Amino acid sequence: QVQLVESGGGLMQAGGSLRLSCAASGSISSINNMGWYRQAPGKQRELVAVITGGGTTNYADSVKGRFTISRDNAKNTVYLQMNRLKPEDTAVYYCHGVLASGYERERDYWGQGTQVTVSS
């Protein structure tokens, strides 16, 4: 069974930095795109950043220049370095991955979410 487990959320003052990690575990046969989404109270879940298996990245306009997504394929882990945090970055951050387990076809997997709170 594949699991995505996030860590690294917490409370930070505006202007500070946090680093989120998401490790995929289980019987993984392939990993394609991995990314981060976030959902603020009363809002829809939105894409923050995505990284392909080849390392191509894409970011939401609101985080460009402040957030950096990266991955360590040997560790099946994706990271989100968040710098110059703003109160509007406050949300639950979810790890997402397109993975295949065993002989199954690739499908979407989600982490349980980690809270990021930025105080002004």
Coordinates of N, CA and C in Angstrom, one line a residue, residues 16-111:
G16 N 9.4 34.7 7.2 CA 10.2 33.5 7.5 C 10.2 32.5 6.5
S17 N 10.8 31.3 6.8 CA 10.9 30.2 5.9 C 10.4 28.9 6.6
L18 N 9.9 28.0 5.8 CA 9.6 26.6 6.2 C 9.9 25.7 5.1
R19 N 10.2 24.5 5.4 CA 10.5 23.5 4.4 C 9.6 22.3 4.7
L20 N 8.8 21.9 3.7 CA 7.9 20.8 3.8 C 8.6 19.6 3.1
S21 N 8.3 18.4 3.6 CA 8.8 17.2 3.0 C 7.7 16.2 2.8
C22 N 7.8 15.4 1.8 CA 6.7 14.4 1.6 C 7.4 13.1 1.1
A23 N 7.3 12.1 1.8 CA 8.0 10.8 1.5 C 6.9 9.8 1.0
A24 N 7.2 9.2 -0.1 CA 6.3 8.1 -0.6 C 6.9 6.8 -0.1
S25 N 6.0 6.0 0.4 CA 6.5 4.6 0.9 C 5.5 3.6 0.4
G26 N 6.0 2.3 0.5 CA 5.2 1.2 0.1 C 5.7 0.5 -1.1
S27 N 4.9 -0.3 -1.8 CA 5.3 -1.0 -2.9 C 5.2 -0.2 -4.2
I28 N 6.2 0.7 -4.4 CA 6.2 1.7 -5.5 C 7.0 1.1 -6.7
S29 N 6.3 1.1 -7.8 CA 7.0 0.7 -9.0 C 7.4 1.8 -9.9
S30 N 6.7 2.9 -9.8 CA 7.1 4.1 -10.6 C 6.5 5.3 -10.0
I31 N 7.2 6.5 -10.1 CA 6.7 7.8 -9.7 C 6.8 8.7 -10.8
N32 N 5.7 9.4 -11.1 CA 5.7 10.4 -12.2 C 5.7 11.8 -11.6
N33 N 4.7 12.6 -11.8 CA 4.7 13.9 -11.2 C 4.5 13.9 -9.7
M34 N 5.1 14.8 -9.0 CA 4.8 15.0 -7.6 C 4.6 16.5 -7.4
G35 N 3.8 16.9 -6.4 CA 3.5 18.3 -6.3 C 2.9 18.6 -4.9
W36 N 2.6 19.9 -4.7 CA 2.0 20.4 -3.5 C 0.8 21.2 -3.9
Y37 N -0.2 21.0 -3.1 CA -1.5 21.8 -3.2 C -1.7 22.4 -1.8
R38 N -2.6 23.4 -1.8 CA -3.0 23.9 -0.5 C -4.4 24.3 -0.5
Q39 N -5.0 24.3 0.7 CA -6.4 24.7 0.8 C -6.5 25.5 2.1
A40 N -6.9 26.8 1.8 CA -7.2 27.7 2.9 C -8.6 27.6 3.3
P41 N -9.0 28.0 4.6 CA -10.4 27.9 5.0 C -11.3 28.6 4.1
G42 N -12.4 27.9 3.7 CA -13.4 28.6 2.8 C -13.0 28.7 1.4
K43 N -11.8 28.1 1.0 CA -11.4 28.2 -0.4 C -11.2 26.8 -1.0
Q44 N -11.1 26.8 -2.3 CA -10.9 25.5 -2.9 C -9.4 25.2 -2.9
R45 N -9.1 23.9 -3.0 CA -7.7 23.4 -3.0 C -7.1 23.9 -4.3
E46 N -5.9 24.4 -4.2 CA -5.2 25.0 -5.4 C -3.8 24.4 -5.5
L47 N -3.3 24.4 -6.8 CA -2.0 23.9 -7.0 C -1.0 25.0 -6.6
V48 N 0.1 24.5 -5.9 CA 1.2 25.4 -5.4 C 2.3 25.2 -6.4
A49 N 2.8 24.0 -6.5 CA 3.9 23.7 -7.3 C 3.9 22.2 -7.7
V50 N 4.5 21.9 -8.9 CA 4.6 20.5 -9.4 C 5.9 20.3 -10.0
I51 N 6.4 19.1 -9.9 CA 7.7 18.7 -10.5 C 7.5 17.4 -11.2
T52 N 8.0 17.3 -12.4 CA 7.8 16.1 -13.2 C 8.9 15.1 -12.9
G53 N 8.8 13.9 -13.4 CA 9.8 12.9 -13.2 C 11.2 13.4 -13.7
G54 N 11.1 14.2 -14.8 CA 12.4 14.7 -15.3 C 12.9 16.0 -14.7
G55 N 12.2 16.5 -13.7 CA 12.7 17.6 -13.0 C 12.1 19.0 -13.5
T56 N 11.2 19.0 -14.4 CA 10.6 20.2 -14.8 C 9.6 20.7 -13.8
T57 N 9.7 22.0 -13.5 CA 8.8 22.5 -12.4 C 7.8 23.6 -12.9
N58 N 6.8 23.7 -12.2 CA 5.8 24.7 -12.5 C 5.2 25.2 -11.2
Y59 N 4.9 26.5 -11.1 CA 4.5 27.2 -9.9 C 3.3 28.0 -10.1
A60 N 2.5 28.1 -9.0 CA 1.4 29.1 -9.0 C 2.0 30.5 -9.0
D61 N 1.4 31.4 -9.7 CA 1.9 32.8 -9.8 C 2.1 33.4 -8.4
S62 N 1.3 33.0 -7.4 CA 1.4 33.7 -6.1 C 2.6 33.2 -5.3
V63 N 3.3 32.2 -5.8 CA 4.5 31.7 -5.0 C 5.7 31.8 -5.8
K64 N 5.7 32.1 -7.1 CA 6.9 32.2 -7.9 C 7.9 33.1 -7.3
G65 N 9.1 32.7 -7.3 CA 10.2 33.5 -6.7 C 10.4 33.4 -5.2
R66 N 9.4 32.7 -4.6 CA 9.5 32.5 -3.1 C 9.6 31.1 -2.7
F67 N 8.9 30.2 -3.5 CA 8.8 28.8 -3.2 C 9.7 28.0 -4.2
T68 N 10.3 26.9 -3.7 CA 11.0 26.1 -4.6 C 10.7 24.6 -4.4
I69 N 10.3 23.9 -5.4 CA 10.0 22.5 -5.3 C 11.2 21.7 -5.8
S70 N 11.5 20.6 -5.1 CA 12.6 19.7 -5.6 C 12.2 18.3 -5.2
R71 N 12.9 17.3 -5.7 CA 12.7 15.9 -5.4 C 14.0 15.2 -5.3
D72 N 14.0 14.1 -4.5 CA 15.1 13.2 -4.4 C 14.5 11.9 -4.8
N73 N 14.8 11.4 -6.0 CA 14.2 10.2 -6.5 C 14.7 9.0 -5.8
A74 N 15.9 9.0 -5.3 CA 16.5 7.9 -4.6 C 15.7 7.7 -3.2
K75 N 15.1 8.8 -2.7 CA 14.4 8.7 -1.4 C 12.9 8.7 -1.6
N76 N 12.4 8.8 -2.9 CA 11.0 9.0 -3.2 C 10.4 10.1 -2.4
T77 N 11.1 11.2 -2.4 CA 10.7 12.3 -1.5 C 10.7 13.6 -2.4
V78 N 9.6 14.4 -2.1 CA 9.5 15.7 -2.7 C 9.5 16.8 -1.6
Y79 N 10.1 17.9 -1.9 CA 10.3 19.0 -0.9 C 9.7 20.3 -1.4
L80 N 9.3 21.1 -0.5 CA 8.8 22.5 -0.8 C 9.5 23.5 0.1
Q81 N 10.4 24.2 -0.4 CA 11.1 25.2 0.4 C 10.3 26.5 0.2
M82 N 9.8 27.0 1.3 CA 9.0 28.2 1.3 C 9.7 29.4 2.0
N83 N 10.0 30.4 1.2 CA 10.7 31.5 1.8 C 9.8 32.8 1.7
R84 N 10.2 33.8 2.4 CA 9.4 35.1 2.4 C 7.9 34.8 2.6
L85 N 7.6 34.0 3.6 CA 6.2 33.6 3.8 C 5.3 34.8 4.1
K86 N 4.1 34.7 3.6 CA 3.1 35.8 3.8 C 1.9 35.2 4.5
P87 N 1.1 36.0 5.3 CA -0.1 35.5 5.9 C -1.0 34.8 5.0
E88 N -1.1 35.2 3.7 CA -2.0 34.5 2.8 C -1.5 33.2 2.3
D89 N -0.3 32.8 2.8 CA 0.2 31.4 2.5 C -0.4 30.4 3.5
T90 N -1.1 30.9 4.5 CA -1.7 30.1 5.6 C -2.7 29.1 4.9
A91 N -2.5 27.8 5.1 CA -3.4 26.8 4.5 C -2.9 25.4 5.0
V92 N -3.7 24.4 4.7 CA -3.3 23.1 4.8 C -2.6 22.7 3.5
Y93 N -1.4 22.2 3.6 CA -0.6 21.8 2.4 C -0.7 20.3 2.2
Y94 N -1.1 19.9 1.0 CA -1.2 18.5 0.7 C -0.2 18.1 -0.4
C95 N 0.5 17.0 -0.1 CA 1.4 16.4 -1.1 C 0.5 15.5 -2.0
H96 N 0.9 15.6 -3.3 CA 0.2 14.8 -4.3 C 1.3 14.1 -5.2
G97 N 1.0 12.9 -5.6 CA 1.9 12.2 -6.4 C 1.1 11.3 -7.4
V98 N 1.7 11.1 -8.6 CA 1.1 10.2 -9.6 C 2.1 9.0 -9.5
L99 N 1.6 7.9 -8.9 CA 2.5 6.7 -8.7 C 1.8 5.5 -9.2
A100 N 2.7 4.5 -9.4 CA 2.2 3.1 -9.6 C 2.7 2.2 -8.5
S101 N 1.8 1.4 -8.1 CA 2.1 0.4 -7.0 C 2.0 -1.0 -7.6
G102 N 3.1 -1.8 -7.4 CA 3.1 -3.1 -7.9 C 2.8 -3.2 -9.4
Y103 N 1.8 -3.9 -9.8 CA 1.5 -4.1 -11.2 C 0.3 -3.1 -11.6
E104 N -0.1 -2.3 -10.7 CA -1.2 -1.4 -11.0 C -0.8 -0.3 -11.9
R105 N -1.7 0.4 -12.6 CA -1.4 1.6 -13.4 C -1.2 2.7 -12.4
E106 N -0.5 3.8 -12.9 CA -0.3 5.0 -12.2 C -1.7 5.6 -11.8
R107 N -1.7 6.2 -10.6 CA -2.9 6.9 -10.2 C -2.5 7.9 -9.2
D108 N -3.5 8.8 -8.8 CA -3.3 9.8 -7.9 C -3.2 9.3 -6.5
Y109 N -2.3 9.9 -5.7 CA -2.2 9.6 -4.3 C -2.1 11.0 -3.6
W110 N -2.6 11.1 -2.4 CA -2.6 12.3 -1.6 C -2.1 12.0 -0.2
G111 N -1.3 13.0 0.3 CA -1.0 12.9 1.7 C -2.1 13.4 2.6

